[in-house]
CSV table of C-alpha atoms and ligand atoms in Angstrom, one decimal:
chain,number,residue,atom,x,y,z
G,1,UNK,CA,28.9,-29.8,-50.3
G,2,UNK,CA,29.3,-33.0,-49.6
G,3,UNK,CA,26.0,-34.6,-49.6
G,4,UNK,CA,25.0,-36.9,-52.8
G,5,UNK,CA,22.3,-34.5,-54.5
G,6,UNK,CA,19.9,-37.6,-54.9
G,7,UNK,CA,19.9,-37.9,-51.0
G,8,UNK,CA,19.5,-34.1,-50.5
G,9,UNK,CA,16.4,-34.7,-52.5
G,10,UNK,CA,15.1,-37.2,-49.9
G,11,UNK,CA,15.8,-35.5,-46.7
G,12,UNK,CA,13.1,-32.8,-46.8
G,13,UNK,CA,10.7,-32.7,-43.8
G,14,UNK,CA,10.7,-35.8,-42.1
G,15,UNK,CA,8.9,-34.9,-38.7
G,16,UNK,CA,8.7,-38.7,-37.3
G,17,UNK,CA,12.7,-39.2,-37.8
G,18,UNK,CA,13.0,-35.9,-36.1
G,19,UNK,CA,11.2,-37.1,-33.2
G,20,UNK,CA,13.6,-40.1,-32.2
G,21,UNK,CA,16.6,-37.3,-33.1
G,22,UNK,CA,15.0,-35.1,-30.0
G,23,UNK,CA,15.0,-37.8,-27.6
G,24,UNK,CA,18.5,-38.6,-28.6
G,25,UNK,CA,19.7,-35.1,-28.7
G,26,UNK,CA,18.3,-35.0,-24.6
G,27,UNK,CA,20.6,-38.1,-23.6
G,28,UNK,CA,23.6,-36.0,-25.4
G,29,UNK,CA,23.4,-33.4,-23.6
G,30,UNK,CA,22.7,-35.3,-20.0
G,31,UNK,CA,25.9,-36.9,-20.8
G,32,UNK,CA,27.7,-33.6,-20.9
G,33,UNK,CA,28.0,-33.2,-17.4
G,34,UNK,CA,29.9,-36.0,-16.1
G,35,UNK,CA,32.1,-35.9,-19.2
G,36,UNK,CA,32.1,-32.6,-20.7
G,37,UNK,CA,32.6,-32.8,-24.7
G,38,UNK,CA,35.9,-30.7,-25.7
G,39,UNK,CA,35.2,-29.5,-29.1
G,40,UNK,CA,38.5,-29.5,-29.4
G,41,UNK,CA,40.0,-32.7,-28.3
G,42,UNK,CA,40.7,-35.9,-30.9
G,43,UNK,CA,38.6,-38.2,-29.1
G,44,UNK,CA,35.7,-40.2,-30.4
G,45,UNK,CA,32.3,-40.4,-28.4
G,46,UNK,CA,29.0,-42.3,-28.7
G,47,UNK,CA,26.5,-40.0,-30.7
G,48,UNK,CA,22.6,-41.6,-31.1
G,49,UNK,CA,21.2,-40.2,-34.2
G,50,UNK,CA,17.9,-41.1,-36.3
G,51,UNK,CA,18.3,-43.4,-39.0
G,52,UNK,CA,18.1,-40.7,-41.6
G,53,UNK,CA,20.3,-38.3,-40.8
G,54,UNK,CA,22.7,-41.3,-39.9
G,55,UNK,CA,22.2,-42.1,-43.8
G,56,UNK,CA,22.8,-38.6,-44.2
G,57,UNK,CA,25.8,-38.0,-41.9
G,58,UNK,CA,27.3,-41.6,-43.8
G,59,UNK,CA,27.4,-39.5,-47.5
G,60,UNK,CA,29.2,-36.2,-45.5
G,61,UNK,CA,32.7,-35.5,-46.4
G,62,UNK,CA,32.4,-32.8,-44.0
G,63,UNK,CA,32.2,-35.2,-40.8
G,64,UNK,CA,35.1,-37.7,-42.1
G,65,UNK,CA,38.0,-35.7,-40.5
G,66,UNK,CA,39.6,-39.2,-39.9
G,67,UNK,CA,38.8,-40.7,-42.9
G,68,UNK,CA,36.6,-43.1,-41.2
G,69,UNK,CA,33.3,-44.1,-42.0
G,70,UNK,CA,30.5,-44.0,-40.2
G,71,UNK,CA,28.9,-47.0,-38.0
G,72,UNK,CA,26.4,-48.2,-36.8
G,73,UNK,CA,26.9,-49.8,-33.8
G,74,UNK,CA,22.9,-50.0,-32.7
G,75,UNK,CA,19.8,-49.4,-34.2
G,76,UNK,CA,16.0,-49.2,-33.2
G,77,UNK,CA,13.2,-48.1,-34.0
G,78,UNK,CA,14.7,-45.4,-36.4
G,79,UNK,CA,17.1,-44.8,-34.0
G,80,UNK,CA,21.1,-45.6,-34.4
G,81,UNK,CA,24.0,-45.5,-32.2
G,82,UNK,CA,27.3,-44.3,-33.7
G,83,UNK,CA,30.5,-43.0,-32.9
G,84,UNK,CA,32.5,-39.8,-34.4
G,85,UNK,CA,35.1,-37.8,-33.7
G,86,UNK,CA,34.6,-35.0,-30.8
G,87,UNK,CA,36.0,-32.6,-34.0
G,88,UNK,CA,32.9,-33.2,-36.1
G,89,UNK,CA,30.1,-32.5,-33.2
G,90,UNK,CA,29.4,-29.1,-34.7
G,91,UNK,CA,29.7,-29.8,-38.6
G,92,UNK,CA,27.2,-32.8,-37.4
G,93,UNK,CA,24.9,-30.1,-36.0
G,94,UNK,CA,25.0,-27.6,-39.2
G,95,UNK,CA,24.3,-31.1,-41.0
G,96,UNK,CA,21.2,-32.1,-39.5
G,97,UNK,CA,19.9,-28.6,-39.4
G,98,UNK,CA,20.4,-27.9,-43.2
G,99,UNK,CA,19.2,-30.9,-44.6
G,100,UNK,CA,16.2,-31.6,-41.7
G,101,UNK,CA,15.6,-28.5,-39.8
G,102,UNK,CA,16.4,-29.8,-36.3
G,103,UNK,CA,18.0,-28.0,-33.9
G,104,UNK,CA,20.2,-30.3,-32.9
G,105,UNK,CA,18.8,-33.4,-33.5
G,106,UNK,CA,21.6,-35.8,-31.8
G,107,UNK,CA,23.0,-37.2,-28.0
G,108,UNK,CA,25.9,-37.1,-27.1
G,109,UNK,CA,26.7,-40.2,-24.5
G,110,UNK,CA,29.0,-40.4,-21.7
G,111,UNK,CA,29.6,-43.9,-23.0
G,112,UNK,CA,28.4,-46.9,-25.0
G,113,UNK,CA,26.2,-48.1,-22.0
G,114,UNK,CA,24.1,-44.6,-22.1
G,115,UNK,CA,23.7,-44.6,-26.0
G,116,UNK,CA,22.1,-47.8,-25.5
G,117,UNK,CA,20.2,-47.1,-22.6
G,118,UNK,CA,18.3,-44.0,-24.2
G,119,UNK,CA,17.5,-46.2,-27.0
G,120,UNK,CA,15.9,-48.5,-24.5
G,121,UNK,CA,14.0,-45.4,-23.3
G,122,UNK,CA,13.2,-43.7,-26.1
G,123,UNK,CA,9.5,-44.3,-26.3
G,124,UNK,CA,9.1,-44.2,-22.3
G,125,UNK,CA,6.8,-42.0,-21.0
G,126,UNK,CA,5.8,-41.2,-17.5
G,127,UNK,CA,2.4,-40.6,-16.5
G,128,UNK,CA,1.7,-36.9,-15.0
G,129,UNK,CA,1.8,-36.6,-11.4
G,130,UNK,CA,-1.1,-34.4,-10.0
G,131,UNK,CA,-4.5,-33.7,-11.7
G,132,UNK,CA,-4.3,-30.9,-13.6
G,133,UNK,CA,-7.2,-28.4,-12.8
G,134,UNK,CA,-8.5,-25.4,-14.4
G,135,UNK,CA,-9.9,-23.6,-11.9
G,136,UNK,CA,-8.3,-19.9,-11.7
G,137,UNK,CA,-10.2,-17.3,-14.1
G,138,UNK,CA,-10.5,-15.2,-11.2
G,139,UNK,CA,-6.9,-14.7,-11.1
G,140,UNK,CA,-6.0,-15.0,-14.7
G,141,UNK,CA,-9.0,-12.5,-15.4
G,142,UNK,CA,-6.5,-9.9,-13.2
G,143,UNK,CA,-3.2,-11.0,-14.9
G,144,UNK,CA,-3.9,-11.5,-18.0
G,145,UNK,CA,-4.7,-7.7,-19.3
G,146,UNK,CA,-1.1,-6.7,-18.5
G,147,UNK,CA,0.8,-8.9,-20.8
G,148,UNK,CA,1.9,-6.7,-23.2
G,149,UNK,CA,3.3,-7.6,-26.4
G,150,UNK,CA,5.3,-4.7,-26.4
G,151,UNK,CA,7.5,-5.5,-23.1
G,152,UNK,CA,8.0,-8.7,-25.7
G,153,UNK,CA,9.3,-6.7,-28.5
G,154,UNK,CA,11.7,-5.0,-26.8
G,155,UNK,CA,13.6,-8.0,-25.3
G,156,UNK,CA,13.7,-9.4,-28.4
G,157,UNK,CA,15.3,-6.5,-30.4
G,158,UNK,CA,17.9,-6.3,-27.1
G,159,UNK,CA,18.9,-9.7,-27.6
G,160,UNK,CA,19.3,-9.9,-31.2
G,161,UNK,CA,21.1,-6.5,-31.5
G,162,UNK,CA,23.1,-6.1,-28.5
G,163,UNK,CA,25.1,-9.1,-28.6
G,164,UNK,CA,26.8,-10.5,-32.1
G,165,UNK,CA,25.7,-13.8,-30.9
G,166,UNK,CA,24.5,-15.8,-28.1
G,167,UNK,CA,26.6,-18.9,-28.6
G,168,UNK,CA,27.8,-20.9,-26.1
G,169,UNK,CA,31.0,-20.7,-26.2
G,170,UNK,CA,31.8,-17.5,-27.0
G,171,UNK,CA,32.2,-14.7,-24.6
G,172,UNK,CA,29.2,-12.7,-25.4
G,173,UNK,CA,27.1,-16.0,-25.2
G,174,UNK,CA,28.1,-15.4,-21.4
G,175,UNK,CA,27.6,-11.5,-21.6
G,176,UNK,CA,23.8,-12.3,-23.1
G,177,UNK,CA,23.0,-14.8,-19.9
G,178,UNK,CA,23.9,-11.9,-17.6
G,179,UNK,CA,22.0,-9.7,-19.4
G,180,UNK,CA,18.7,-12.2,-18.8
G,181,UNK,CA,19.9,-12.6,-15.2
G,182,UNK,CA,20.0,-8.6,-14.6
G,183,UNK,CA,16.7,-8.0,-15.9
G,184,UNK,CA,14.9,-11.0,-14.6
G,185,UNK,CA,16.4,-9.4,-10.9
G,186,UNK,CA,15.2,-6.3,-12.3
G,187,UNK,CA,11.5,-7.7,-12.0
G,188,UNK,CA,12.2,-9.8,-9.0
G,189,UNK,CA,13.9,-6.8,-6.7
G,190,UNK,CA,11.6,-6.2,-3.6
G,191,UNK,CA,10.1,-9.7,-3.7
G,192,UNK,CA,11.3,-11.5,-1.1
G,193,UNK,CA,10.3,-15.0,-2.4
G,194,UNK,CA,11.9,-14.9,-5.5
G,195,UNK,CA,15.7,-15.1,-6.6
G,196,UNK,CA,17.6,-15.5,-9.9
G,197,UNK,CA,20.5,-17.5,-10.2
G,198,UNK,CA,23.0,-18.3,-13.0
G,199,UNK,CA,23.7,-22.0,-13.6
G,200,UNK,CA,27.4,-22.9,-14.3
G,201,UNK,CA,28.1,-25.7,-17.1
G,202,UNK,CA,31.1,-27.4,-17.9
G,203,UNK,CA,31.5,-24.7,-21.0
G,204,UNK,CA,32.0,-20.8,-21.1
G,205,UNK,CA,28.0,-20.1,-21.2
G,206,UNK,CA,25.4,-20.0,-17.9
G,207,UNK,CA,21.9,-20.8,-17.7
G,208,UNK,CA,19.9,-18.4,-16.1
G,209,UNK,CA,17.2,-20.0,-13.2
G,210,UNK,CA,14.4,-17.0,-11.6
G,211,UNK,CA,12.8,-19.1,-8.8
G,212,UNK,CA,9.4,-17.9,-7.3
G,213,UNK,CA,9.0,-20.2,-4.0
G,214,UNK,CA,5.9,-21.8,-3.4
G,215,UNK,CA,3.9,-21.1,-0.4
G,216,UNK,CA,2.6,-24.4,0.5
G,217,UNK,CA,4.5,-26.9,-1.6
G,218,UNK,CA,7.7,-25.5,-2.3
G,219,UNK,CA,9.5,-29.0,-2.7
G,220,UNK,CA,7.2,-29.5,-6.2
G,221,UNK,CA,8.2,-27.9,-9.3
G,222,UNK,CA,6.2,-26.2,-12.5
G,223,UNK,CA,8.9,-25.5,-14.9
G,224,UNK,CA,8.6,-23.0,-17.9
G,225,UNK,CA,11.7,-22.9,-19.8
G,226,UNK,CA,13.6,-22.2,-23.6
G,227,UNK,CA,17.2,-21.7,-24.8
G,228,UNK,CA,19.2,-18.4,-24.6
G,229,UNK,CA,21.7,-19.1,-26.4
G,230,UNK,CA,22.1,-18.8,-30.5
G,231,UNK,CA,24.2,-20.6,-33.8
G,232,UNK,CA,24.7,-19.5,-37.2
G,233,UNK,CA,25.2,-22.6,-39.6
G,234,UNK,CA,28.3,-23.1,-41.4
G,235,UNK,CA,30.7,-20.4,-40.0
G,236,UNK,CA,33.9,-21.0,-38.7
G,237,UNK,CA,34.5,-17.4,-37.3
G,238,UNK,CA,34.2,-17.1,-33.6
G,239,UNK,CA,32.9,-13.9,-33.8
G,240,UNK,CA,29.9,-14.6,-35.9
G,241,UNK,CA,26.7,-13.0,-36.0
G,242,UNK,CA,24.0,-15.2,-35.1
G,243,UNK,CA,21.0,-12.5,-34.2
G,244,UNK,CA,18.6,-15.2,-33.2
G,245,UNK,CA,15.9,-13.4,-32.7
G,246,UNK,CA,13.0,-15.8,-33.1
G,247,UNK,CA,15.5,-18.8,-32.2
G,248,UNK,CA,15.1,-18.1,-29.2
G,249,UNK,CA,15.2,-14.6,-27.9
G,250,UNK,CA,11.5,-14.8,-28.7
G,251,UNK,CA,10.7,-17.8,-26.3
G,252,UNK,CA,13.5,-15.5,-23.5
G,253,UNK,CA,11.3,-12.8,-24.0
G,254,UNK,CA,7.8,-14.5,-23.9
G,255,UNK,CA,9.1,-16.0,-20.7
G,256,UNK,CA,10.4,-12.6,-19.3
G,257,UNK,CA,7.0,-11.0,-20.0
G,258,UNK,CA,5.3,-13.6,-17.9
G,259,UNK,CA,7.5,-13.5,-15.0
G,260,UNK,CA,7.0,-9.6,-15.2
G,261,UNK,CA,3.5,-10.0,-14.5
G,262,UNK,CA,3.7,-12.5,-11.9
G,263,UNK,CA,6.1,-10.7,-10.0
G,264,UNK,CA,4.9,-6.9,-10.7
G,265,UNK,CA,1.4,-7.9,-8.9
G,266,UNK,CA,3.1,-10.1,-6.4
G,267,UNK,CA,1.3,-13.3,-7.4
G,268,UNK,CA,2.2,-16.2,-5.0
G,269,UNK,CA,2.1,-19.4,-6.3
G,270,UNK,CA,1.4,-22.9,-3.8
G,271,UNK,CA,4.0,-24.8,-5.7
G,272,UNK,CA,7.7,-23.2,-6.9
G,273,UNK,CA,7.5,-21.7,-10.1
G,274,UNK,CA,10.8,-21.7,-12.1
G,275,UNK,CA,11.6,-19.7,-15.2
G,276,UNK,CA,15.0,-21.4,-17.2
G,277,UNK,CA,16.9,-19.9,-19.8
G,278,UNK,CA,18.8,-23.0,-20.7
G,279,UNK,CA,22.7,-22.4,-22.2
G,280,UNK,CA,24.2,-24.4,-25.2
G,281,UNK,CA,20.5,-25.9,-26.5
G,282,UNK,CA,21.5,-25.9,-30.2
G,283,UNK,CA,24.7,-27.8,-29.7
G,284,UNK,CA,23.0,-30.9,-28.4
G,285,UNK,CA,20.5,-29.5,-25.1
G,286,UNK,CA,23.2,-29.4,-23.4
G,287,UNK,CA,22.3,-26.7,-20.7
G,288,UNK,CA,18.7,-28.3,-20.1
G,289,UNK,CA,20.2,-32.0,-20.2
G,290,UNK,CA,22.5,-31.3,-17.1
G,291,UNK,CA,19.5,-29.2,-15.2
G,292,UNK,CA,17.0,-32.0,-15.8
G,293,UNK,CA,19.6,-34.7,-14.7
G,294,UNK,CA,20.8,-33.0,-11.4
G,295,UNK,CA,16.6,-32.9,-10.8
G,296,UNK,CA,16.3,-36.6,-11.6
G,297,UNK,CA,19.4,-37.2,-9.6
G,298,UNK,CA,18.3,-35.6,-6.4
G,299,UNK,CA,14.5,-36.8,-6.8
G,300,UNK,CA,13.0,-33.7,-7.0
G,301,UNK,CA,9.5,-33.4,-7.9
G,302,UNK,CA,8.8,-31.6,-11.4
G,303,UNK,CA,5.0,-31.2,-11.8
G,304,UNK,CA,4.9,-29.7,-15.6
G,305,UNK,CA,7.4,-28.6,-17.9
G,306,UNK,CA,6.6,-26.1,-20.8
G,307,UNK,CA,8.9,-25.4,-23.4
G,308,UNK,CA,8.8,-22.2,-25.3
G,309,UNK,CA,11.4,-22.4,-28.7
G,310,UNK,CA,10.6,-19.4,-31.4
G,311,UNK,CA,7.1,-18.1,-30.3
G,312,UNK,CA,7.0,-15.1,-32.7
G,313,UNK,CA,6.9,-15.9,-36.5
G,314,UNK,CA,3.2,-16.5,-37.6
G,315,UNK,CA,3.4,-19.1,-40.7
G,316,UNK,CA,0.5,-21.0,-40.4
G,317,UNK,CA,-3.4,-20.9,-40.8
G,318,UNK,CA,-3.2,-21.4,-37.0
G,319,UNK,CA,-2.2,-20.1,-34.0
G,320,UNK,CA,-0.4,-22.6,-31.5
G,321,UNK,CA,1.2,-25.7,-32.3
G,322,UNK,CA,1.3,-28.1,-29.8
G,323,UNK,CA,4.1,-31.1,-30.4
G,324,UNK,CA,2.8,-34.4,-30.0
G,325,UNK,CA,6.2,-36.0,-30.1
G,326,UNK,CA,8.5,-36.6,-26.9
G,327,UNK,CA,6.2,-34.7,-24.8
G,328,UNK,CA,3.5,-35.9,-22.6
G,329,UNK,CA,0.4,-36.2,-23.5
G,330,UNK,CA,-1.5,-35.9,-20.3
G,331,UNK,CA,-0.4,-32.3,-20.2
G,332,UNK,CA,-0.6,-31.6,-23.5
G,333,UNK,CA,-3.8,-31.6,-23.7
G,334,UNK,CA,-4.2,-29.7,-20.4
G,335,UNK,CA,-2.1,-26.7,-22.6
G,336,UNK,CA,-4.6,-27.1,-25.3
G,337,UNK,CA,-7.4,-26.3,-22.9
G,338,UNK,CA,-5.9,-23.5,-21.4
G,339,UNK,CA,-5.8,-22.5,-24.7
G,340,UNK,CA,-9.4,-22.9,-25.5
G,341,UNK,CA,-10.1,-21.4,-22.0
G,342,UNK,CA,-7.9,-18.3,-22.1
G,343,UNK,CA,-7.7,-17.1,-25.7
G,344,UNK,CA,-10.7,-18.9,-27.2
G,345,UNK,CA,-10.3,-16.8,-30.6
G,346,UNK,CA,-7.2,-18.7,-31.3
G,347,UNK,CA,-7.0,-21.9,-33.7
G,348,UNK,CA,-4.6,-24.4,-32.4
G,349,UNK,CA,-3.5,-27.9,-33.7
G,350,UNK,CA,-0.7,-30.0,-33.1
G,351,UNK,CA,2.5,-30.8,-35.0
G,352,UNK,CA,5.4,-33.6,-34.6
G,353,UNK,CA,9.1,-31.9,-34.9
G,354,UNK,CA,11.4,-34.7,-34.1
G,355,UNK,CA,14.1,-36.2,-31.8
G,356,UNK,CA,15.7,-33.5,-29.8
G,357,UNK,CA,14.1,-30.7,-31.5
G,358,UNK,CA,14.6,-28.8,-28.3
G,359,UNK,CA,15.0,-28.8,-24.3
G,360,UNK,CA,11.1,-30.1,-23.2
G,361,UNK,CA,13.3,-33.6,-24.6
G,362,UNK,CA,15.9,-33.2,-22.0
G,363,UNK,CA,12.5,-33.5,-19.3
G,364,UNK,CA,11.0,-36.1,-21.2
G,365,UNK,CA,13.9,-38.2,-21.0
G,366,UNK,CA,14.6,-38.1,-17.5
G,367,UNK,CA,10.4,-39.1,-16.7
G,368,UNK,CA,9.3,-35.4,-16.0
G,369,UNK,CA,6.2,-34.6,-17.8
G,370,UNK,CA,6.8,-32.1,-20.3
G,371,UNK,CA,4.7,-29.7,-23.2
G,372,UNK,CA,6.1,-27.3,-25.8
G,373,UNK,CA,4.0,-24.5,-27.8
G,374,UNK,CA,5.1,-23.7,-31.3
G,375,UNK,CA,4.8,-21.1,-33.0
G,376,UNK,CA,3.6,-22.5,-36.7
G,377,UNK,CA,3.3,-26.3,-38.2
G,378,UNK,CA,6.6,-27.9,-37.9
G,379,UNK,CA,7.6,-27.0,-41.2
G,380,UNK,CA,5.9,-24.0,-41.8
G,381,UNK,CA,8.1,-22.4,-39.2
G,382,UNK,CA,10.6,-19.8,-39.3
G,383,UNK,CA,12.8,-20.8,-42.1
G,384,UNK,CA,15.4,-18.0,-41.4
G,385,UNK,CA,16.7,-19.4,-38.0
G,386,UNK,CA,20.4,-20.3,-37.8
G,387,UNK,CA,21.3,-17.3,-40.0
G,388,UNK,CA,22.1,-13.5,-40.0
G,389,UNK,CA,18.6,-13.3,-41.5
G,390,UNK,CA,16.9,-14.3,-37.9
G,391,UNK,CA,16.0,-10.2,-37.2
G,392,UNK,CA,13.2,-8.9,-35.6
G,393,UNK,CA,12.5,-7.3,-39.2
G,394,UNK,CA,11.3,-10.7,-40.2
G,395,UNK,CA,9.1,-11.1,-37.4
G,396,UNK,CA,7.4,-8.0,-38.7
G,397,UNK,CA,9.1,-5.9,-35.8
G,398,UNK,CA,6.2,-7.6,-33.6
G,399,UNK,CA,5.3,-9.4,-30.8
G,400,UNK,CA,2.0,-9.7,-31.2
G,401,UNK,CA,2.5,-13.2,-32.0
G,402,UNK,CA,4.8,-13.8,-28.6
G,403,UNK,CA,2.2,-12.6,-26.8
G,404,UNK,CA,-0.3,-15.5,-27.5
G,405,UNK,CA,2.3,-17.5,-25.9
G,406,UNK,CA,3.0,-15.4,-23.0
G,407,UNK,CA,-0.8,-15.4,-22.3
G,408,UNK,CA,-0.6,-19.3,-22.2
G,409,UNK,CA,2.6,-19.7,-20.4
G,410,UNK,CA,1.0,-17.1,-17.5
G,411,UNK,CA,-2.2,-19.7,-17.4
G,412,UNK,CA,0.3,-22.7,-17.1
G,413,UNK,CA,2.3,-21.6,-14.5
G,414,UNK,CA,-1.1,-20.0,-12.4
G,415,UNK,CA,-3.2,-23.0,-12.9
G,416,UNK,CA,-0.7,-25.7,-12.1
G,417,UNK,CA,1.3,-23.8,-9.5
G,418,UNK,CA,-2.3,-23.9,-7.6
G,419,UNK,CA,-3.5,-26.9,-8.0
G,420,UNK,CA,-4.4,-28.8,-4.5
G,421,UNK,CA,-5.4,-32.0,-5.5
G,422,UNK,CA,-3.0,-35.0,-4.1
G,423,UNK,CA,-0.1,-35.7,-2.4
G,424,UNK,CA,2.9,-36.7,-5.1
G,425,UNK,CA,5.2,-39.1,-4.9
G,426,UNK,CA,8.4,-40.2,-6.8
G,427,UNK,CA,9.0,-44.3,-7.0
G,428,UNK,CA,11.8,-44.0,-9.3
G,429,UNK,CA,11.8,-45.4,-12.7
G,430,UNK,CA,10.8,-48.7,-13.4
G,431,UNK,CA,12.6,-50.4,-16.6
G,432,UNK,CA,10.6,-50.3,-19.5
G,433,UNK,CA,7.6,-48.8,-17.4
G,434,UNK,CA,7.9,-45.1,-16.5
G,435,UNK,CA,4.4,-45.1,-15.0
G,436,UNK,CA,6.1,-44.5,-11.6
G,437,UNK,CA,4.7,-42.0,-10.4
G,438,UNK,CA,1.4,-41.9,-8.6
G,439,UNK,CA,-0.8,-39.3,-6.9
G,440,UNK,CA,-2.2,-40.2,-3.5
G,441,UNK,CA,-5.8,-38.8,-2.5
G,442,UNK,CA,-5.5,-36.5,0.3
O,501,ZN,ZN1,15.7,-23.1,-30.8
């Protein structure tokens, strides 16, 4: 509406923009704790944005409430630093989705000193802290059969059907997070090493947390996460349907089927496995962005982070997408070879999908080594997400493609939940070096 048509034209794909809006769309939701964002209050916050949907955002009536133009206080490297209105935050959001297909794709900062901080940052990237090893067909050759894309399926038709959205906050964004809690203590029941837990935020919707504790390093961390919650663009209703069925009940249920496995045949892994369903993703990472901080903050050791957002639409020639942007690299390439190791009649290749594109940036920018699995080519994803058209109908009623993910999630959390090799440490960041972290020979 009120977007100049020639600029419309412009702001097609633009997958290295969208990488600096993921980074920034982390700090945003870090922010949220300390000072949580009132959609409805009049103030004005720090926002960091890339340059083009800043551009963008500039030619919006819609985000001008207060007649106002748009700033920018700071820019690098594609990156700017702005301040709106607290009103706008959502029409901001629908913005950058329509016109780049981000999910979020901005920060929100506590204040001016954290905006300019995470631009600092942006390009920071800690090097992993154990060796990862493949070394567990034996097990996987057990675990693997019992996936079943079915169990996949189901969640995902529950989610999308049962609830008239998952947004954060609404009420039956909440009722949705109890419904992951209830049956992720369904498949935990009876195991006395693993508990589920909902995560309180400064807003109406929990995350969900199902911890499996380590048996010999239960202080280290392999983290396999995605968003529960859901958006539709450009409604104003409360009530809204927002079905979100590949974004992201498909990543919920690729998870869930994975934690089924492990927990149904009593697998016990040597470092803590956690399984997150992070609340309020699509509004700026908000629910990942306060985990990952209260991590940092305590110095906990995260070993790996995988991030599963919309696992069952197959649009593309190949299989797995790995992104290449704001994750890190070290373990990306570790996924790719569990790929090649565990499903070696897949095609994979690796895609770029921008700043804050989704929670693995909340990780990234607090150090923690991070990885994220797509389902398609950034681009060639899902283009129905964000609508009442997100239905399990258009993932052919499947999840046969969810299951290619659930068999690389199980090899991730096995093979780095096992790994012996080292003793980790934490030094704490260094500025402008994040290679702080270092693995001691035993
Ligand atoms: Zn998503």
């Amino acid at each position: 509406m009120g977007i100049v048509p020639s600029l419309v034209d412009r702001l097609s794909p633009a997958p290295r923009v969208c990488l600096f809006l993921a980074f920034f769309t982390f700090v945003l939701c870090t922010a949220g704790a300390a000072s949580a964002v009132d959609p409805a209050s009049q103030e004005r916050v720090w926002i960091t944005v890339g340059a083009d949907a800043f551009e963008m955002l500039q030619h919006a009536d819609e985000i001008q409430l207060d007649a106002q133009p748009l700033r920018a206080y700071q820019e690098q490297d594609e990156v700017v630093i702005t301040q709106v209105s607290a009103l706008d935050l959502q029409s901001i959001s629908g913005l950058i989705h329509k016109y780049f297909e981000r999910c979020s794709g901005f920060m929100v900062h506590p204040d001016l000193d954290h905006a300019v901080e995470t631009l600092n940052r942006q390009h920071a990237q800690r090097g992993a802290t154990i060796e990862y090893l493949l070394d567990q067909q034996t097990a996987m050759a057990a675990l693997q059969p019992r996936l079943q894309a079915e169990n996949i399926r189901e969640t995902i038709e529950r989610l999308s059907t049962d609830f008239n959205n998952r947004y954060y906050g609404h009420p039956s964004g909440q009722a949705a997070a109890e419904w992951i809690r209830d049956l992720w203590q369904g498949y935990a029941a009876g195991r006395e090493h693993a508990t589920v837990e909902l995560v309180q935020h400064a807003w109406t919707q929990p995350s969900v947390i199902l911890t499996i504790e380590g048996s010999h390093y239960p202080n280290e961390f392999v983290v396999l996460g995605g968003h529960l919650d859901s958006i539709s663009s450009g409604s104003g209703n409360p009530d809204f349907l927002a079905p979100g069925a590949d974004d992201n009940a498909s990543g919920i249920a690729t998870l869930s089927e994975v934690a089924r496995v492990m927990l149904t045949q009593n697998f016990r892994p040597k470092r803590t496995v956690q399984f997150m369903g992070y609340a309020a993703e699509e509004v700026g990472l908000l629910g990942s962005r306060d985990i990952a901080a209260e991590y940092e903050a305590a110095g906990t050791e995260v070993v790996a982070v995988l991030q599963l957002d919309m696992t069952a639409f197959n649009g593309s020639a190949e299989d797995i997408a790995l992104l290449s942007d704001f994750t890190n690299s070290t373990l990306t390439s570790f996924v790719g070879q569990l790929v090649d190791t565990y499903q070696p009649e897949l095609m994979r290749t690796s895609t770029a999908c921008g700043y804050g594109c989704s929670d693995h940036a909340s990780w990234h920018r607090e150090g923690y080594p991070a990885a994220m699995a797509f389902e398609a080519r950034f681009g060639q994803h899902n283009s129905s997400i964000h609508s009442t058209g997100d239905t399990l109908a258009t993932l052919g009623n499947s999840g046969d493609h969810a299951l290619k993910f659930a068999r690389l999630g199980l090899a991730f959390a096995v093979e780095i939940s096992t790994d012996e090799l080292g003793e980790v440490f934490f030094n704490g960041f260094e500025s402008g070096d994040l290679t702080a972290w270092s693995v001691v020979e035993p």
